């Protein structure tokens, strides 16, 4: 199976620390590439540099919007090569300017320690994806070319709440199985949870996004729960969690984004 996510996040390697290529318009929110997509492009290049270790944590700072008209370059370097965790730093550049700064940790998600007590968060109960609403550009107030690549189903909760929170399901339109890089993208693929209280805000650009990968996901729909912790002075803090088809917590995220830009 040909994966659009793999093909459209892979750049050409020109050295051990540099990659170049272009961005696809199919991951846009309006005219701007989705932040999670930009981050996945960088992480795909970093993963080539890292080798066998898998992504376990990433923190990204979005310095300026990306665009699909200019060539992109990714520069990556190792900060530390540890026994359990290796840390790398990377930048995405367009037109000679840095658009995205990334620090990521790579390790072995399958490893465990004998003295670890298992603590986990169970997923919320949701209607099945077929009983949930497809993400709507009319509701969000902006065109969503990204819907060509990722399918997001938003659940309508029977019990209304004043909390700005959102529940739903996500998967790639071509049924590409989820992996750690996909989880990072999925963490930024849902409508912002503040939309449940304030509709049609349009583009809500990410300032900073941190994602921790907790387990390698199983195939199938991924369940998401996102809620706004704080909205003040034109910005919001949002917490998100993702569970795989087995009901295991596979990722947790924290995001600072601008509202009403």
Short mmCIF file of C-alpha atoms in Angstrom, two decimals:
data_model
loop_
_atom_site.label_atom_id
_atom_site.label_comp_id
_atom_site.label_asym_id
_atom_site.label_seq_id
_atom_site.Cartn_x
_atom_site.Cartn_y
_atom_site.Cartn_z
CA UNK A 1 0.00 0.00 0.00
CA UNK A 2 1.29 3.44 -0.96
CA UNK A 3 1.22 5.80 2.02
CA UNK A 4 0.55 9.47 1.26
CA UNK A 5 1.81 10.37 4.74
CA UNK A 6 5.13 8.63 4.13
CA UNK A 7 5.54 10.02 0.61
CA UNK A 8 4.62 13.60 1.49
CA UNK A 9 6.74 13.83 4.64
CA UNK A 10 9.91 12.38 3.05
CA UNK A 11 12.58 14.79 1.80
CA UNK A 12 15.70 14.12 -0.28
CA UNK A 13 18.79 13.45 1.80
CA UNK A 14 21.77 15.52 0.61
CA UNK A 15 24.14 14.83 3.54
CA UNK A 16 24.13 13.13 6.94
CA UNK A 17 22.60 16.26 8.48
CA UNK A 18 20.66 17.92 5.63
CA UNK A 19 17.50 17.21 3.62
CA UNK A 20 15.66 19.26 0.97
CA UNK A 21 12.29 19.00 -0.74
CA UNK A 22 8.84 20.51 -1.01
CA UNK A 23 5.63 20.53 1.00
CA UNK A 24 2.29 19.19 -0.20
CA UNK A 25 -0.78 21.45 -0.23
CA UNK A 26 -2.92 18.48 0.76
CA UNK A 27 -2.12 19.00 4.46
CA UNK A 28 -3.17 22.65 4.59
CA UNK A 29 -5.49 24.50 6.94
CA UNK A 30 -6.63 27.25 4.61
CA UNK A 31 -3.51 28.29 2.72
CA UNK A 32 -1.07 27.26 5.46
CA UNK A 33 0.45 23.81 6.11
CA UNK A 34 -0.80 22.16 9.29
CA UNK A 35 1.76 22.45 12.10
CA UNK A 36 1.66 18.73 12.86
CA UNK A 37 2.43 18.01 9.21
CA UNK A 38 5.45 20.34 9.26
CA UNK A 39 6.67 18.64 12.42
CA UNK A 40 6.25 15.20 10.85
CA UNK A 41 8.39 16.31 7.87
CA UNK A 42 11.19 17.28 10.25
CA UNK A 43 10.85 14.12 12.34
CA UNK A 44 10.95 11.90 9.24
CA UNK A 45 14.35 13.35 8.37
CA UNK A 46 15.57 13.09 11.96
CA UNK A 47 14.48 9.44 12.10
CA UNK A 48 16.76 8.66 9.15
CA UNK A 49 19.66 10.13 11.10
CA UNK A 50 18.80 8.33 14.35
CA UNK A 51 18.53 4.79 13.01
CA UNK A 52 16.81 2.03 14.99
CA UNK A 53 15.65 4.04 18.03
CA UNK A 54 12.07 5.27 17.91
CA UNK A 55 10.55 8.63 18.78
CA UNK A 56 9.53 8.96 22.44
CA UNK A 57 9.23 12.74 22.93
CA UNK A 58 9.32 15.93 20.88
CA UNK A 59 9.06 19.64 21.58
CA UNK A 60 8.59 22.06 18.69
CA UNK A 61 8.54 25.85 18.47
CA UNK A 62 6.82 27.35 15.43
CA UNK A 63 8.68 30.54 14.53
CA UNK A 64 6.74 31.47 11.38
CA UNK A 65 4.12 29.81 9.15
CA UNK A 66 5.26 27.34 6.53
CA UNK A 67 4.28 27.66 2.88
CA UNK A 68 3.94 25.26 -0.02
CA UNK A 69 5.49 27.58 -2.63
CA UNK A 70 9.10 27.49 -1.42
CA UNK A 71 11.59 24.64 -1.07
CA UNK A 72 12.15 23.39 2.46
CA UNK A 73 15.42 22.38 4.07
CA UNK A 74 15.84 20.37 7.27
CA UNK A 75 19.06 20.56 9.25
CA UNK A 76 19.52 18.07 12.10
CA UNK A 77 22.29 17.29 14.56
CA UNK A 78 22.80 14.98 17.53
CA UNK A 79 22.97 16.60 20.96
CA UNK A 80 23.54 13.41 22.97
CA UNK A 81 23.78 9.70 22.16
CA UNK A 82 22.81 7.94 25.38
CA UNK A 83 22.44 4.25 26.17
CA UNK A 84 18.65 4.46 26.54
CA UNK A 85 17.81 7.85 25.02
CA UNK A 86 19.41 9.86 22.22
CA UNK A 87 18.56 13.54 21.78
CA UNK A 88 18.60 15.42 18.48
CA UNK A 89 17.93 19.00 17.42
CA UNK A 90 16.60 20.10 14.04
CA UNK A 91 15.37 23.14 12.13
CA UNK A 92 13.07 23.53 9.14
CA UNK A 93 14.03 26.45 6.89
CA UNK A 94 12.29 28.17 3.98
CA UNK A 95 13.67 31.10 1.98
CA UNK A 96 16.70 31.13 4.28
CA UNK A 97 14.58 31.66 7.41
CA UNK A 98 13.95 29.22 10.23
CA UNK A 99 10.27 28.26 10.45
CA UNK A 100 10.38 25.45 13.00
CA UNK A 101 12.78 24.47 15.81
CA UNK A 102 12.59 20.90 17.11
CA UNK A 103 14.22 18.94 19.93
CA UNK A 104 13.36 15.23 20.03
CA UNK A 105 14.27 12.21 22.14
CA UNK A 106 14.57 8.75 20.65
CA UNK A 107 14.63 5.43 22.51
CA UNK A 108 13.04 1.99 22.75
CA UNK A 109 9.29 2.06 23.36
CA UNK A 110 9.21 -1.72 23.81
CA UNK A 111 11.61 -1.77 26.78
CA UNK A 112 10.42 -2.07 30.38
CA UNK A 113 11.93 -2.19 33.85
CA UNK A 114 11.20 -4.94 36.38
CA UNK A 115 10.31 -2.55 39.20
CA UNK A 116 7.81 -0.49 37.21
CA UNK A 117 4.24 -0.28 38.48
CA UNK A 118 1.87 0.09 35.57
CA UNK A 119 -0.24 3.25 35.73
CA UNK A 120 -2.43 4.19 32.81
CA UNK A 121 -5.45 6.25 31.79
CA UNK A 122 -8.41 4.42 30.28
CA UNK A 123 -10.01 5.88 27.15
CA UNK A 124 -13.37 7.64 27.35
CA UNK A 125 -16.39 5.82 25.95
CA UNK A 126 -17.35 7.22 22.53
CA UNK A 127 -19.87 6.31 19.86
CA UNK A 128 -18.19 4.42 16.98
CA UNK A 129 -16.61 6.54 14.22
CA UNK A 130 -19.51 5.91 11.84
CA UNK A 131 -21.86 7.56 14.35
CA UNK A 132 -19.71 10.69 14.71
CA UNK A 133 -19.64 13.83 12.56
CA UNK A 134 -16.92 14.44 9.97
CA UNK A 135 -14.80 17.53 10.67
CA UNK A 136 -16.39 20.44 8.81
CA UNK A 137 -14.82 23.48 7.15
CA UNK A 138 -18.17 25.26 7.50
CA UNK A 139 -18.15 24.74 11.27
CA UNK A 140 -14.53 25.78 11.62
CA UNK A 141 -14.85 28.77 9.30
CA UNK A 142 -11.90 27.91 7.04
CA UNK A 143 -11.17 25.65 4.07
CA UNK A 144 -9.65 22.29 5.03
CA UNK A 145 -7.59 20.72 2.20
CA UNK A 146 -6.17 18.47 4.94
CA UNK A 147 -9.38 16.43 4.73
CA UNK A 148 -7.98 14.84 1.55
CA UNK A 149 -5.41 13.07 3.70
CA UNK A 150 -6.84 12.57 7.20
CA UNK A 151 -10.32 11.66 8.36
CA UNK A 152 -11.44 13.18 11.66
CA UNK A 153 -14.77 12.22 13.22
CA UNK A 154 -15.99 14.39 16.10
CA UNK A 155 -18.29 12.87 18.73
CA UNK A 156 -21.35 14.73 19.98
CA UNK A 157 -21.52 14.19 23.72
CA UNK A 158 -25.00 13.70 25.19
CA UNK A 159 -24.10 15.48 28.40
CA UNK A 160 -23.39 19.13 27.65
CA UNK A 161 -20.58 20.80 29.55
CA UNK A 162 -19.12 24.27 29.87
CA UNK A 163 -15.67 22.80 29.47
CA UNK A 164 -13.98 23.45 26.13
CA UNK A 165 -13.27 19.84 25.22
CA UNK A 166 -13.52 17.63 22.18
CA UNK A 167 -13.69 13.87 21.66
CA UNK A 168 -13.29 12.02 18.38
CA UNK A 169 -11.59 9.56 16.11
CA UNK A 170 -8.83 9.95 13.53
CA UNK A 171 -7.18 7.89 10.80
CA UNK A 172 -5.49 8.43 7.45
CA UNK A 173 -7.83 8.42 4.44
CA UNK A 174 -5.68 5.78 2.71
CA UNK A 175 -5.71 3.60 5.87
CA UNK A 176 -1.96 3.98 6.47
CA UNK A 177 -1.37 2.27 9.85
CA UNK A 178 -0.53 4.74 12.64
CA UNK A 179 3.03 4.96 13.96
CA UNK A 180 4.79 7.34 16.40
CA UNK A 181 5.21 10.04 13.72
CA UNK A 182 1.53 9.73 12.85
CA UNK A 183 0.65 10.21 16.52
CA UNK A 184 2.52 13.52 16.54
CA UNK A 185 0.56 14.63 13.48
CA UNK A 186 -2.74 13.37 14.95
CA UNK A 187 -2.05 15.46 18.07
CA UNK A 188 -2.51 18.54 15.88
CA UNK A 189 -5.08 17.18 13.41
CA UNK A 190 -8.29 17.67 15.40
CA UNK A 191 -10.22 20.94 15.49
CA UNK A 192 -9.04 23.06 18.42
CA UNK A 193 -11.09 22.16 21.48
CA UNK A 194 -11.98 25.83 22.04
CA UNK A 195 -14.27 25.51 18.99
CA UNK A 196 -16.82 23.73 21.19
CA UNK A 197 -17.31 27.07 22.98
CA UNK A 198 -16.36 29.62 20.31
CA UNK A 199 -17.22 28.58 16.75
CA UNK A 200 -15.76 29.64 13.40
CA UNK A 201 -12.46 31.00 14.67
CA UNK A 202 -10.64 30.00 11.49
CA UNK A 203 -6.91 29.34 11.73
CA UNK A 204 -5.53 28.76 15.22
CA UNK A 205 -1.72 28.72 14.73
CA UNK A 206 0.46 26.65 17.02
CA UNK A 207 3.21 28.45 18.94
CA UNK A 208 4.60 25.44 20.80
CA UNK A 209 3.71 21.74 20.71
CA UNK A 210 5.08 18.96 22.90
CA UNK A 211 4.15 15.31 22.38
CA UNK A 212 5.17 12.26 24.40
CA UNK A 213 4.81 8.86 22.73
CA UNK A 214 3.89 6.24 25.32
CA UNK A 215 3.38 3.09 23.24
CA UNK A 216 3.61 1.94 19.62
CA UNK A 217 0.01 2.14 18.34
CA UNK A 218 -1.99 -0.76 16.94
CA UNK A 219 -3.65 -0.50 13.54
CA UNK A 220 -7.08 1.08 13.27
CA UNK A 221 -8.84 4.26 14.35
CA UNK A 222 -7.15 6.39 17.02
CA UNK A 223 -9.35 7.93 19.71
CA UNK A 224 -8.61 11.51 20.78
CA UNK A 225 -9.60 13.66 23.75
CA UNK A 226 -8.55 17.32 23.79
CA UNK A 227 -9.46 20.09 26.21
CA UNK A 228 -8.55 23.74 26.70
CA UNK A 229 -6.89 24.36 30.07
CA UNK A 230 -6.72 28.13 29.75
CA UNK A 231 -7.80 30.85 27.31
CA UNK A 232 -6.40 34.31 27.95
CA UNK A 233 -5.01 37.29 26.08
CA UNK A 234 -5.43 35.78 22.61
CA UNK A 235 -3.84 32.40 23.32
CA UNK A 236 -4.90 28.99 24.59
CA UNK A 237 -3.26 26.04 26.30
CA UNK A 238 -4.61 22.66 25.20
CA UNK A 239 -3.96 19.18 26.56
CA UNK A 240 -4.57 16.11 24.40
CA UNK A 241 -4.50 12.34 24.73
CA UNK A 242 -4.63 9.60 22.09
CA UNK A 243 -5.60 5.94 22.53
CA UNK A 244 -5.17 3.17 19.95
CA UNK A 245 -7.67 0.51 18.88
CA UNK A 246 -6.67 -1.69 21.85
CA UNK A 247 -7.60 1.08 24.30
CA UNK A 248 -3.98 1.83 25.24
CA UNK A 249 -2.79 5.40 25.81
CA UNK A 250 -0.30 5.93 22.98
CA UNK A 251 0.43 9.68 23.12
CA UNK A 252 -0.10 12.77 25.24
CA UNK A 253 0.30 16.35 24.05
CA UNK A 254 0.41 19.92 25.27
CA UNK A 255 0.02 22.91 22.98
CA UNK A 256 0.14 26.70 23.12
CA UNK A 257 -1.78 28.29 20.25
CA UNK A 258 -2.97 31.74 19.19
CA UNK A 259 -6.71 32.44 19.00
CA UNK A 260 -8.39 35.10 16.91
CA UNK A 261 -5.40 35.88 14.68
#
